[in-house]
CSV table of C-alpha atoms in Angstrom, one decimal:
chain,number,residue,atom,x,y,z
V,1,MET,CA,-128.5,5.5,-135.9
V,2,VAL,CA,-130.9,4.1,-133.3
V,3,ASN,CA,-130.4,0.5,-132.1
V,4,VAL,CA,-133.0,0.1,-129.4
V,5,PRO,CA,-134.6,-3.4,-129.5
V,6,ARG,CA,-138.3,-3.1,-130.2
V,7,LEU,CA,-141.6,-4.9,-130.7
V,8,VAL,CA,-145.0,-3.8,-132.0
V,9,ILE,CA,-147.9,-5.5,-130.3
V,10,ALA,CA,-150.8,-5.7,-132.8
V,11,ALA,CA,-154.0,-7.6,-133.3
V,12,PRO,CA,-156.5,-8.5,-136.0
V,13,SER,CA,-159.1,-6.2,-134.4
V,14,SER,CA,-159.9,-4.2,-131.3
V,15,GLY,CA,-160.8,-6.3,-128.3
V,16,SER,CA,-158.3,-9.0,-129.0
V,17,GLY,CA,-156.2,-8.3,-125.9
V,18,LYS,CA,-153.3,-6.2,-127.2
V,19,THR,CA,-153.5,-3.7,-124.3
V,20,THR,CA,-153.3,-6.6,-121.8
V,21,VAL,CA,-150.4,-8.2,-123.6
V,22,ALA,CA,-148.5,-5.0,-124.3
V,23,THR,CA,-148.8,-3.7,-120.8
V,24,GLY,CA,-148.0,-7.1,-119.2
V,25,LEU,CA,-144.9,-7.4,-121.3
V,26,MET,CA,-143.8,-3.9,-120.3
V,27,ALA,CA,-144.2,-4.8,-116.7
V,28,ALA,CA,-142.7,-8.2,-117.0
V,29,PHE,CA,-139.5,-7.0,-118.7
V,30,SER,CA,-139.3,-4.0,-116.3
V,31,GLU,CA,-139.3,-6.5,-113.4
V,32,ARG,CA,-136.3,-8.2,-115.0
V,33,GLY,CA,-134.4,-4.9,-114.6
V,34,LEU,CA,-134.7,-3.8,-118.2
V,35,ALA,CA,-135.3,-0.1,-119.0
V,36,VAL,CA,-138.5,-0.3,-121.1
V,37,SER,CA,-139.7,2.5,-123.3
V,38,PRO,CA,-143.6,2.4,-123.7
V,39,HIS,CA,-145.3,3.7,-126.8
V,40,LYS,CA,-148.9,3.7,-128.2
V,41,VAL,CA,-149.9,4.0,-131.8
V,42,GLY,CA,-152.6,6.6,-132.3
V,43,PRO,CA,-154.1,9.4,-130.2
V,44,ASP,CA,-155.2,7.4,-127.1
V,45,TYR,CA,-154.3,9.0,-123.8
V,46,ILE,CA,-155.5,6.3,-121.4
V,47,ASP,CA,-153.4,3.3,-122.4
V,48,PRO,CA,-150.1,5.3,-122.0
V,49,GLY,CA,-151.0,5.9,-118.4
V,50,TYR,CA,-151.0,2.2,-117.8
V,51,HIS,CA,-147.9,1.8,-119.8
V,52,ALA,CA,-146.1,4.4,-117.6
V,53,LEU,CA,-147.3,2.5,-114.5
V,54,ALA,CA,-146.0,-0.8,-115.9
V,55,VAL,CA,-142.5,0.5,-116.5
V,56,SER,CA,-142.2,2.6,-113.3
V,57,PRO,CA,-144.7,1.1,-110.7
V,58,GLY,CA,-143.0,2.8,-107.7
V,59,ALA,CA,-143.3,6.3,-109.0
V,60,SER,CA,-146.2,8.8,-109.2
V,61,VAL,CA,-147.7,8.8,-112.6
V,62,GLY,CA,-149.5,12.0,-113.5
V,63,ALA,CA,-149.2,15.6,-114.8
V,64,GLY,CA,-145.6,16.7,-114.8
V,65,SER,CA,-144.1,13.2,-114.0
V,66,VAL,CA,-141.7,13.0,-116.9
V,67,GLY,CA,-138.6,11.1,-116.3
V,68,ALA,CA,-135.2,11.6,-117.9
V,69,PRO,CA,-134.4,9.1,-120.7
V,70,GLY,CA,-132.0,6.4,-119.6
V,71,SER,CA,-133.2,6.1,-116.0
V,72,ALA,CA,-135.4,3.1,-115.1
V,73,ALA,CA,-135.9,4.4,-111.6
V,74,ARG,CA,-137.7,7.5,-112.8
V,75,VAL,CA,-141.1,7.8,-114.4
V,76,ARG,CA,-140.9,7.1,-118.1
V,77,PRO,CA,-144.1,8.5,-119.7
V,78,GLY,CA,-146.1,6.5,-122.2
V,79,ARG,CA,-145.6,8.2,-125.5
V,80,ASN,CA,-147.9,8.3,-128.6
V,81,LEU,CA,-146.9,7.7,-132.1
V,82,ASP,CA,-149.6,9.2,-134.3
V,83,ALA,CA,-148.7,9.5,-138.0
V,84,TYR,CA,-151.9,11.4,-138.7
V,85,MET,CA,-151.4,14.2,-136.2
V,86,CYS,CA,-147.6,14.4,-136.4
V,87,GLY,CA,-147.0,13.1,-139.9
V,88,PRO,CA,-145.1,9.9,-140.9
V,89,GLY,CA,-141.8,11.8,-140.9
V,90,LEU,CA,-141.9,12.4,-137.1
V,91,ILE,CA,-142.6,8.8,-136.1
V,92,GLY,CA,-139.0,7.6,-136.1
V,93,PRO,CA,-137.6,10.7,-134.4
V,94,LEU,CA,-140.3,10.8,-131.7
V,95,PHE,CA,-139.7,7.1,-131.1
V,96,ALA,CA,-136.0,7.6,-130.8
V,97,HIS,CA,-136.5,10.5,-128.4
V,98,GLY,CA,-138.7,8.4,-126.0
V,99,ALA,CA,-136.6,5.3,-126.3
V,100,ALA,CA,-133.2,7.0,-125.7
V,101,GLY,CA,-131.1,5.0,-123.2
V,102,CYS,CA,-133.6,2.1,-123.0
V,103,ASP,CA,-132.9,-1.6,-123.3
V,104,LEU,CA,-136.2,-2.4,-125.0
V,105,ALA,CA,-139.2,-0.5,-126.5
V,106,VAL,CA,-142.7,-2.0,-126.6
V,107,VAL,CA,-145.2,-0.3,-129.0
V,108,GLU,CA,-148.9,-1.1,-128.5
V,109,GLY,CA,-150.9,-0.8,-131.7
V,110,VAL,CA,-154.3,0.7,-132.4
V,111,MET,CA,-157.5,-1.1,-133.6
V,112,GLY,CA,-156.7,-3.9,-136.1
V,113,LEU,CA,-153.2,-4.1,-137.6
V,114,TYR,CA,-154.1,-2.5,-140.9
V,115,ASP,CA,-156.7,-0.1,-139.7
V,116,GLY,CA,-155.8,3.6,-140.0
V,117,ALA,CA,-157.3,7.0,-140.6
V,118,SER,CA,-160.7,6.6,-142.2
V,119,GLY,CA,-160.5,6.7,-146.0
V,120,GLN,CA,-156.7,7.4,-146.1
V,121,GLY,CA,-155.3,4.0,-146.7
V,122,GLU,CA,-152.6,2.8,-144.2
V,123,LEU,CA,-152.1,6.3,-142.8
V,124,ALA,CA,-151.8,6.2,-138.9
V,125,SER,CA,-152.2,2.4,-138.9
V,126,THR,CA,-150.2,0.1,-136.7
V,127,ALA,CA,-148.8,-1.5,-139.9
V,128,GLN,CA,-147.5,1.9,-141.1
V,129,VAL,CA,-145.9,2.6,-137.8
V,130,SER,CA,-144.2,-0.8,-137.7
V,131,LYS,CA,-142.8,-0.2,-141.2
V,132,LEU,CA,-141.6,3.3,-140.2
V,133,LEU,CA,-139.8,1.8,-137.2
V,134,ARG,CA,-138.6,-1.3,-139.0
V,135,ALA,CA,-140.0,-3.2,-136.0
V,136,PRO,CA,-141.2,-6.8,-135.9
V,137,VAL,CA,-144.8,-7.4,-135.0
V,138,VAL,CA,-146.3,-9.8,-132.5
V,139,LEU,CA,-149.9,-10.5,-133.4
V,140,VAL,CA,-152.3,-11.0,-130.4
V,141,VAL,CA,-155.1,-13.3,-131.5
V,142,ASP,CA,-158.4,-13.9,-129.6
V,143,ALA,CA,-158.6,-17.6,-130.1
V,144,SER,CA,-161.7,-18.1,-128.0
V,145,SER,CA,-164.0,-19.2,-130.9
V,146,GLN,CA,-161.6,-20.9,-133.3
V,147,SER,CA,-159.1,-23.7,-133.7
V,148,ARG,CA,-157.5,-24.6,-137.1
V,149,SER,CA,-158.9,-21.4,-138.7
V,150,VAL,CA,-156.4,-19.4,-136.6
V,151,ALA,CA,-153.7,-20.5,-139.1
V,152,ALA,CA,-155.7,-19.0,-142.0
V,153,LEU,CA,-156.1,-15.8,-140.1
V,154,VAL,CA,-152.5,-15.4,-139.2
V,155,HIS,CA,-151.4,-16.4,-142.7
V,156,GLY,CA,-153.6,-13.7,-144.2
V,157,PHE,CA,-152.3,-11.0,-141.9
V,158,ALA,CA,-148.7,-12.1,-142.4
V,159,SER,CA,-148.9,-12.1,-146.2
V,160,TRP,CA,-151.1,-9.0,-146.8
V,161,ASP,CA,-148.2,-6.6,-146.8
V,162,PRO,CA,-144.7,-8.1,-147.4
V,163,GLU,CA,-143.2,-5.0,-145.7
V,164,VAL,CA,-144.9,-5.8,-142.4
V,165,ARG,CA,-142.9,-8.5,-140.6
V,166,ILE,CA,-145.1,-10.6,-138.3
V,167,GLY,CA,-142.5,-12.4,-136.1
V,168,GLY,CA,-144.7,-14.2,-133.7
V,169,VAL,CA,-148.2,-14.9,-132.3
V,170,ILE,CA,-149.6,-14.7,-128.8
V,171,LEU,CA,-152.8,-16.6,-128.4
V,172,ASN,CA,-155.3,-15.1,-126.0
V,173,LYS,CA,-158.4,-16.5,-124.3
V,174,VAL,CA,-157.4,-20.1,-124.8
V,175,ALA,CA,-159.8,-22.5,-123.1
V,176,THR,CA,-158.0,-25.7,-122.3
V,177,ASP,CA,-154.8,-27.7,-122.9
V,178,ARG,CA,-156.5,-29.5,-125.8
V,179,HIS,CA,-157.6,-26.2,-127.3
V,180,GLU,CA,-154.0,-25.0,-127.1
V,181,ARG,CA,-152.7,-28.1,-128.9
V,182,LEU,CA,-155.2,-27.7,-131.7
V,183,LEU,CA,-154.1,-24.0,-132.1
V,184,ARG,CA,-150.4,-24.8,-132.0
V,185,ASP,CA,-150.7,-27.7,-134.5
V,186,ALA,CA,-152.5,-25.4,-136.9
V,187,LEU,CA,-150.0,-22.6,-136.6
V,188,ASP,CA,-147.1,-25.0,-137.1
V,189,GLU,CA,-148.1,-24.9,-140.8
V,190,SER,CA,-148.2,-21.1,-140.9
V,191,GLY,CA,-144.5,-20.5,-140.3
V,192,VAL,CA,-145.2,-17.9,-137.6
V,193,PRO,CA,-144.1,-19.1,-134.2
V,194,VAL,CA,-146.3,-19.1,-131.1
V,195,MET,CA,-144.6,-17.0,-128.5
V,196,GLY,CA,-147.2,-17.0,-125.8
V,197,VAL,CA,-150.5,-18.5,-124.7
V,198,LEU,CA,-152.9,-16.8,-122.2
V,199,ARG,CA,-155.9,-18.7,-120.8
V,200,ARG,CA,-159.3,-17.2,-120.5
V,201,ALA,CA,-158.9,-16.9,-116.8
V,202,ASP,CA,-155.6,-15.0,-117.3
V,203,GLY,CA,-157.3,-11.8,-118.3
V,204,VAL,CA,-156.6,-8.9,-115.9
V,205,THR,CA,-158.7,-6.0,-116.9
V,206,ALA,CA,-159.3,-2.5,-115.8
V,207,PRO,CA,-162.8,-1.1,-115.3
V,208,SER,CA,-164.3,0.8,-118.2
V,209,ARG,CA,-166.8,3.5,-118.7
V,210,HIS,CA,-168.1,5.8,-121.5
V,211,LEU,CA,-164.7,6.6,-123.1
V,212,GLY,CA,-162.9,3.4,-122.5
V,213,LEU,CA,-160.7,2.3,-119.6
V,214,VAL,CA,-160.7,4.3,-116.3
V,215,PRO,CA,-157.4,6.2,-116.2
V,216,VAL,CA,-154.7,4.9,-113.9
V,217,ALA,CA,-154.6,8.2,-112.0
V,218,GLU,CA,-158.2,7.5,-110.7
V,219,ARG,CA,-157.4,4.0,-109.4
V,220,ARG,CA,-153.7,3.9,-108.8
V,221,ALA,CA,-153.6,1.6,-105.7
V,222,GLU,CA,-155.8,-1.0,-107.3
V,223,ALA,CA,-153.9,-0.6,-110.6
V,224,VAL,CA,-150.5,-1.3,-109.0
V,225,GLY,CA,-151.8,-4.6,-107.6
V,226,SER,CA,-153.4,-5.6,-111.0
V,227,MET,CA,-150.2,-4.7,-112.8
V,228,ARG,CA,-148.2,-7.1,-110.6
V,229,GLU,CA,-150.7,-9.9,-111.3
V,230,LEU,CA,-150.7,-9.1,-115.0
V,231,ALA,CA,-146.9,-9.2,-115.2
V,232,ALA,CA,-146.9,-12.6,-113.4
V,233,ARG,CA,-149.4,-14.1,-115.8
V,234,VAL,CA,-147.8,-12.7,-118.9
V,235,ARG,CA,-144.4,-13.9,-117.6
V,236,ALA,CA,-145.8,-17.4,-117.0
V,237,GLY,CA,-147.7,-17.6,-120.4
V,238,CYS,CA,-145.2,-15.9,-122.7
V,239,ASP,CA,-141.7,-16.9,-123.9
V,240,LEU,CA,-139.9,-13.7,-122.8
V,241,GLU,CA,-136.6,-14.9,-124.2
V,242,ALA,CA,-138.0,-15.5,-127.6
V,243,LEU,CA,-139.8,-12.1,-127.6
V,244,LEU,CA,-136.6,-10.4,-126.5
V,245,ALA,CA,-134.6,-12.1,-129.2
V,246,LEU,CA,-137.2,-11.0,-131.8
V,247,ALA,CA,-137.0,-7.4,-130.5
V,248,ARG,CA,-133.2,-7.5,-130.8
V,249,SER,CA,-133.5,-8.6,-134.5
V,250,ALA,CA,-134.9,-5.2,-135.4
V,251,PRO,CA,-132.3,-3.5,-137.6
V,252,ALA,CA,-130.8,-0.1,-136.8
V,253,LEU,CA,-133.1,2.8,-137.5
V,254,ASP,CA,-131.5,5.7,-139.4
V,255,VAL,CA,-133.2,8.6,-137.7
V,256,THR,CA,-132.2,11.6,-135.6
V,257,PRO,CA,-134.1,11.7,-132.3
V,258,TRP,CA,-136.6,14.5,-132.0
V,259,GLU,CA,-135.7,17.2,-129.5
V,260,PRO,CA,-138.1,19.7,-127.9
V,261,ALA,CA,-135.8,22.4,-129.3
V,262,VAL,CA,-137.6,25.7,-129.9
V,263,GLU,CA,-135.9,29.0,-129.7
V,264,PRO,CA,-136.4,30.0,-126.0
V,265,VAL,CA,-138.4,33.2,-125.4
V,266,ALA,CA,-136.2,36.0,-124.1
V,267,PRO,CA,-137.9,37.3,-121.0
V,268,ALA,CA,-138.0,41.0,-120.2
V,269,ALA,CA,-135.3,42.2,-117.9
V,270,GLY,CA,-135.8,40.7,-114.4
V,271,ALA,CA,-138.9,38.8,-115.4
V,272,GLY,CA,-137.4,35.3,-115.2
V,273,ARG,CA,-139.1,32.1,-116.4
V,274,PRO,CA,-142.9,32.3,-116.5
V,275,VAL,CA,-144.8,29.7,-114.5
V,276,ILE,CA,-147.3,27.8,-116.6
V,277,ALA,CA,-149.8,25.8,-114.5
V,278,VAL,CA,-150.9,22.5,-116.0
V,279,ALA,CA,-154.1,20.8,-114.8
V,280,GLY,CA,-153.7,17.2,-113.6
V,281,GLY,CA,-155.2,14.9,-111.0
V,282,SER,CA,-158.0,12.5,-111.6
V,283,ALA,CA,-160.2,14.8,-113.6
V,284,PHE,CA,-157.5,15.9,-116.1
V,285,THR,CA,-155.4,13.0,-117.2
V,286,PHE,CA,-155.1,13.5,-121.0
V,287,SER,CA,-151.8,15.1,-122.0
V,288,TYR,CA,-148.9,14.4,-124.4
V,289,ALA,CA,-145.5,14.5,-122.7
V,290,GLU,CA,-144.0,16.4,-125.7
V,291,ASN,CA,-146.3,19.3,-125.1
V,292,THR,CA,-144.9,19.9,-121.6
V,293,GLU,CA,-141.3,19.4,-122.9
V,294,LEU,CA,-141.9,22.0,-125.5
V,295,LEU,CA,-143.2,24.5,-123.0
V,296,THR,CA,-140.1,23.9,-120.9
V,297,ALA,CA,-137.8,24.2,-123.8
V,298,ALA,CA,-139.4,27.5,-124.8
V,299,GLY,CA,-138.5,29.0,-121.4
V,300,ALA,CA,-141.3,28.2,-119.0
V,301,ASP,CA,-141.4,26.5,-115.6
V,302,VAL,CA,-144.3,24.0,-115.9
V,303,VAL,CA,-146.0,23.3,-112.6
V,304,PRO,CA,-148.8,20.7,-112.2
V,305,PHE,CA,-151.9,21.3,-110.0
V,306,ASP,CA,-155.0,19.4,-109.2
V,307,PRO,CA,-158.3,21.2,-109.7
V,308,LEU,CA,-160.0,18.7,-107.4
V,309,ARG,CA,-157.8,19.5,-104.4
V,310,ASP,CA,-155.9,22.7,-104.9
V,311,GLU,CA,-157.7,25.9,-104.0
V,312,GLU,CA,-155.1,28.2,-105.6
V,313,LEU,CA,-153.2,28.2,-108.8
V,314,PRO,CA,-149.4,27.7,-108.4
V,315,GLU,CA,-147.6,30.8,-107.2
V,316,GLY,CA,-146.7,33.2,-109.9
V,317,THR,CA,-148.9,31.5,-112.6
V,318,ARG,CA,-148.8,33.5,-115.9
V,319,GLY,CA,-150.2,30.9,-118.2
V,320,LEU,CA,-152.6,28.0,-117.8
V,321,VAL,CA,-153.0,24.7,-119.8
V,322,ILE,CA,-156.1,22.5,-119.1
V,323,GLY,CA,-156.0,19.3,-121.2
V,324,GLY,CA,-158.5,16.5,-121.6
V,325,GLY,CA,-159.9,14.1,-119.1
V,326,PHE,CA,-163.2,13.4,-117.3
V,327,PRO,CA,-164.6,16.5,-115.7
V,328,GLU,CA,-168.1,15.1,-116.3
V,329,VAL,CA,-167.3,12.3,-113.7
V,330,TYR,CA,-166.1,14.9,-111.2
V,331,ALA,CA,-168.4,17.8,-111.9
V,332,PRO,CA,-169.8,18.1,-108.4
V,333,GLU,CA,-166.2,18.1,-106.9
V,334,LEU,CA,-164.9,20.6,-109.4
V,335,SER,CA,-167.8,22.8,-108.8
V,336,ALA,CA,-167.4,22.6,-105.0
V,337,ASN,CA,-163.8,24.0,-105.3
V,338,GLU,CA,-165.1,27.5,-105.7
V,339,PRO,CA,-161.8,29.3,-104.7
V,340,LEU,CA,-160.0,27.6,-107.6
V,341,ARG,CA,-162.8,28.3,-110.1
V,342,LYS,CA,-162.6,32.0,-109.2
V,343,ALA,CA,-158.8,32.0,-109.5
V,344,VAL,CA,-159.0,30.5,-113.0
V,345,ALA,CA,-161.7,33.0,-114.0
V,346,GLU,CA,-159.6,35.9,-112.7
V,347,LEU,CA,-156.6,34.7,-114.6
V,348,ALA,CA,-158.6,34.3,-117.8
V,349,TYR,CA,-160.2,37.7,-117.5
V,350,SER,CA,-156.8,39.3,-116.9
V,351,GLY,CA,-155.8,38.3,-120.4
V,352,ALA,CA,-153.2,35.7,-119.5
V,353,PRO,CA,-152.8,32.9,-122.0
V,354,VAL,CA,-155.1,29.9,-121.4
V,355,ALA,CA,-155.1,26.8,-123.6
V,356,ALA,CA,-158.0,24.4,-123.0
V,357,GLU,CA,-158.7,21.2,-124.8
V,358,CYS,CA,-161.9,19.2,-124.5
V,359,ALA,CA,-162.2,18.7,-120.7
V,360,GLY,CA,-160.5,22.1,-120.2
V,361,LEU,CA,-163.2,23.6,-122.5
V,362,LEU,CA,-165.9,22.2,-120.3
V,363,TYR,CA,-164.2,23.4,-117.1
V,364,LEU,CA,-164.1,26.9,-118.5
V,365,ALA,CA,-167.9,26.9,-119.4
V,366,ARG,CA,-170.7,28.3,-117.2
V,367,SER,CA,-171.9,24.8,-116.2
V,368,LEU,CA,-171.5,21.1,-116.7
V,369,ASP,CA,-174.6,19.0,-116.3
V,370,GLY,CA,-176.0,21.8,-114.2
V,371,ALA,CA,-173.0,22.2,-111.9
V,372,PRO,CA,-171.4,25.6,-112.0
V,373,MET,CA,-167.9,25.7,-113.6
V,374,CYS,CA,-165.5,28.6,-114.0
V,375,GLY,CA,-167.9,30.7,-116.1
V,376,VAL,CA,-165.2,32.0,-118.4
V,377,LEU,CA,-167.1,31.0,-121.5
V,378,ALA,CA,-170.8,31.9,-122.2
V,379,ALA,CA,-171.7,28.2,-122.8
V,380,ASP,CA,-173.1,25.2,-121.0
V,381,ALA,CA,-172.1,21.6,-121.3
V,382,ARG,CA,-174.0,18.3,-120.8
V,383,MET,CA,-173.4,14.6,-121.2
V,384,SER,CA,-174.8,13.1,-124.4
V,385,GLY,CA,-175.5,9.6,-125.6
V,386,ARG,CA,-173.6,10.2,-128.8
V,387,LEU,CA,-169.9,9.6,-129.1
V,388,THR,CA,-167.9,12.1,-131.1
V,389,LEU,CA,-164.7,10.5,-132.3
V,390,GLY,CA,-162.3,11.0,-135.1
V,391,TYR,CA,-159.4,12.8,-136.7
V,392,ARG,CA,-159.9,16.4,-137.8
V,393,GLU,CA,-158.1,18.9,-140.0
V,394,ALA,CA,-158.5,22.5,-138.8
V,395,VAL,CA,-157.3,26.0,-139.4
V,396,ALA,CA,-157.1,28.9,-136.9
V,397,VAL,CA,-159.9,31.3,-137.7
V,398,GLY,CA,-158.2,34.3,-136.0
V,399,ASP,CA,-155.3,35.2,-133.9
V,400,SER,CA,-155.1,33.7,-130.4
V,401,ALA,CA,-152.5,33.1,-127.7
V,402,LEU,CA,-151.9,29.7,-129.2
V,403,ALA,CA,-151.9,30.2,-132.9
V,404,PRO,CA,-152.0,33.0,-135.5
V,405,ALA,CA,-154.8,33.1,-138.0
V,406,GLY,CA,-154.4,30.6,-140.8
V,407,THR,CA,-152.4,28.1,-138.8
V,408,ARG,CA,-153.3,24.6,-140.0
V,409,VAL,CA,-153.3,21.7,-137.6
V,410,ARG,CA,-154.3,18.0,-137.5
V,411,GLY,CA,-156.0,16.9,-134.3
V,412,HIS,CA,-158.4,14.4,-132.7
V,413,GLU,CA,-161.9,14.7,-131.1
V,414,PHE,CA,-163.1,12.2,-128.5
V,415,HIS,CA,-166.0,13.0,-126.2
V,416,ARG,CA,-169.6,12.2,-125.2
V,417,THR,CA,-170.5,15.8,-124.2
V,418,VAL,CA,-172.3,18.6,-126.0
V,419,LEU,CA,-171.5,22.3,-125.6
V,420,GLU,CA,-174.2,24.9,-126.3
V,421,PRO,CA,-173.2,27.0,-128.2
V,422,GLY,CA,-170.4,25.1,-129.7
V,423,ALA,CA,-168.5,28.2,-130.9
V,424,GLY,CA,-168.1,31.8,-129.7
V,425,ALA,CA,-168.2,35.0,-131.7
V,426,ALA,CA,-164.5,34.3,-132.3
V,427,PRO,CA,-164.1,30.5,-132.9
V,428,ALA,CA,-160.9,28.7,-132.1
V,429,TRP,CA,-160.8,26.5,-135.2
V,430,GLY,CA,-162.5,26.1,-138.5
V,431,VAL,CA,-162.7,22.4,-139.1
V,432,VAL,CA,-162.1,21.7,-142.8
V,433,HIS,CA,-162.1,17.9,-142.8
V,434,PRO,CA,-164.0,15.6,-142.6
V,435,GLU,CA,-166.8,18.3,-142.5
V,436,ARG,CA,-166.8,22.1,-142.5
V,437,ARG,CA,-167.8,23.9,-139.4
V,438,VAL,CA,-166.4,26.3,-136.7
V,439,GLU,CA,-165.9,25.3,-133.1
V,440,GLY,CA,-164.4,26.5,-129.9
V,441,PHE,CA,-163.7,30.0,-128.3
V,442,VAL,CA,-161.1,32.7,-128.5
V,443,GLN,CA,-161.5,35.6,-126.1
V,444,ARG,CA,-158.8,37.6,-124.4
V,445,GLY,CA,-156.0,35.1,-123.9
V,446,VAL,CA,-158.2,32.1,-123.9
V,447,HIS,CA,-158.1,29.4,-126.6
V,448,ALA,CA,-160.6,26.7,-125.8
V,449,SER,CA,-161.7,23.9,-128.1
V,450,TYR,CA,-162.7,20.2,-128.2
V,451,LEU,CA,-159.8,19.5,-130.5
V,452,HIS,CA,-156.8,17.6,-129.1
V,453,THR,CA,-153.5,18.6,-130.7
V,454,HIS,CA,-150.0,17.2,-130.5
V,455,TRP,CA,-147.6,20.1,-130.4
V,456,ALA,CA,-144.6,18.1,-131.6
V,457,ALA,CA,-146.1,18.7,-135.1
V,458,ALA,CA,-146.3,22.4,-134.5
V,459,PRO,CA,-143.7,23.5,-131.9
V,460,GLU,CA,-144.4,27.1,-132.7
V,461,LEU,CA,-147.6,26.8,-130.7
V,462,ALA,CA,-145.6,26.2,-127.5
V,463,ARG,CA,-143.3,29.1,-128.2
V,464,ARG,CA,-146.1,31.5,-129.0
V,465,PHE,CA,-147.9,30.5,-125.8
V,466,VAL,CA,-144.8,31.1,-123.6
V,467,GLU,CA,-144.2,34.4,-125.4
V,468,ARG,CA,-147.8,35.5,-124.5
V,469,CYS,CA,-147.0,35.0,-120.9
V,470,PHE,CA,-144.8,38.1,-121.0
V,471,VAL,CA,-147.5,40.3,-122.6
V,472,GLU,CA,-148.9,42.9,-120.3
V,473,ARG,CA,-152.3,41.7,-119.0
V,474,CYS,CA,-155.5,43.6,-119.5
V,475,THR,CA,-158.9,43.8,-117.7
V,476,ALA,CA,-161.0,44.8,-120.7
């Protein structure tokens, strides 16, 4: 049984301020000495970076900075709860794993409360996750253009699904004292208590660009200052005692915490644990903490490195993971680091296992917006005005260092770049939903694709990858 107090921070729609409120609450409660476990509904990578900063502002947040549960002094990573990629059955166990030893868990929702995977009902919605966690919901409402109508809106959301328990409302972007009185008077009739009011001037925002917020790793010093201010404003505008009492009203959750338990790969005599290098730094900020934990459990030593600064791969590297991020923003700097580009290419040509997702795919290409990249893949990438976004179901077309042929996965695509060609002679995945196509590249030990995957749903991927680190390399 899991008894961690918990809250889900949701909203009627995107843009209402739930990231501001959720992150501010995490920071405010952390400043009070509580060990706060941060979570995000859906596939988003950027918000969890701010969550991790909010609950551990004095530590370095980045690749490899995974703290042990139960220690507020260490980095506690923001963790995703995605019922599409991982399945509803893993939501409770993944939550329990991340929240172990904590005093409070704050879960930031995605989009509007009842919005989920397109055409699949409540699947992957904040509402579904709140029910799976048996967690009360706090609804963040943008009140900037309404007064008494706010009661009708809150009533509608509270009554739509009786299994979703909306325990309070936080009013955002309130203009004046009079505006606040009108809103409070209206909500008195709804039966849902107001637990916070933030004025229009209270908004502390992070800069945005083509894929949303700028990741915290790119603006850490500024973000730390903003976080302190945000915590102060949320603390002043919200009833933290009432919110904590609501969190403590969540019933016990009958789940067994997920563990990154895969059968460790038995190394050859004298081989020891293989080093798997994981790209990090400002250009490669997208990763799920569980992926790294699975690699470690499978028998690897995971070592982060920064392709913007490090001219060599970590000593003894036998495998390489390059996740998502913003290589398009740093293309000139990545290109200028020629020694590392050559080292990556040599590792890939040797047949060592290389798993690259989205940004990693672009880094392995010949060029990105005309700047030379690693040249491992016979493809060129460029920025596009079109956003590619959505969940995908895919199957491995052939055997690779990551997955045997026929392996089925659910993943997520999120980019504004185009790769030409989009697939090699041996594609990485055959996308089967929502459309049918092939994409990505498999060559030697390289598996490169636009598709982001969450390995907690398929831990055998991590074990296979570590196992391939012991396969004798080739130069063919």
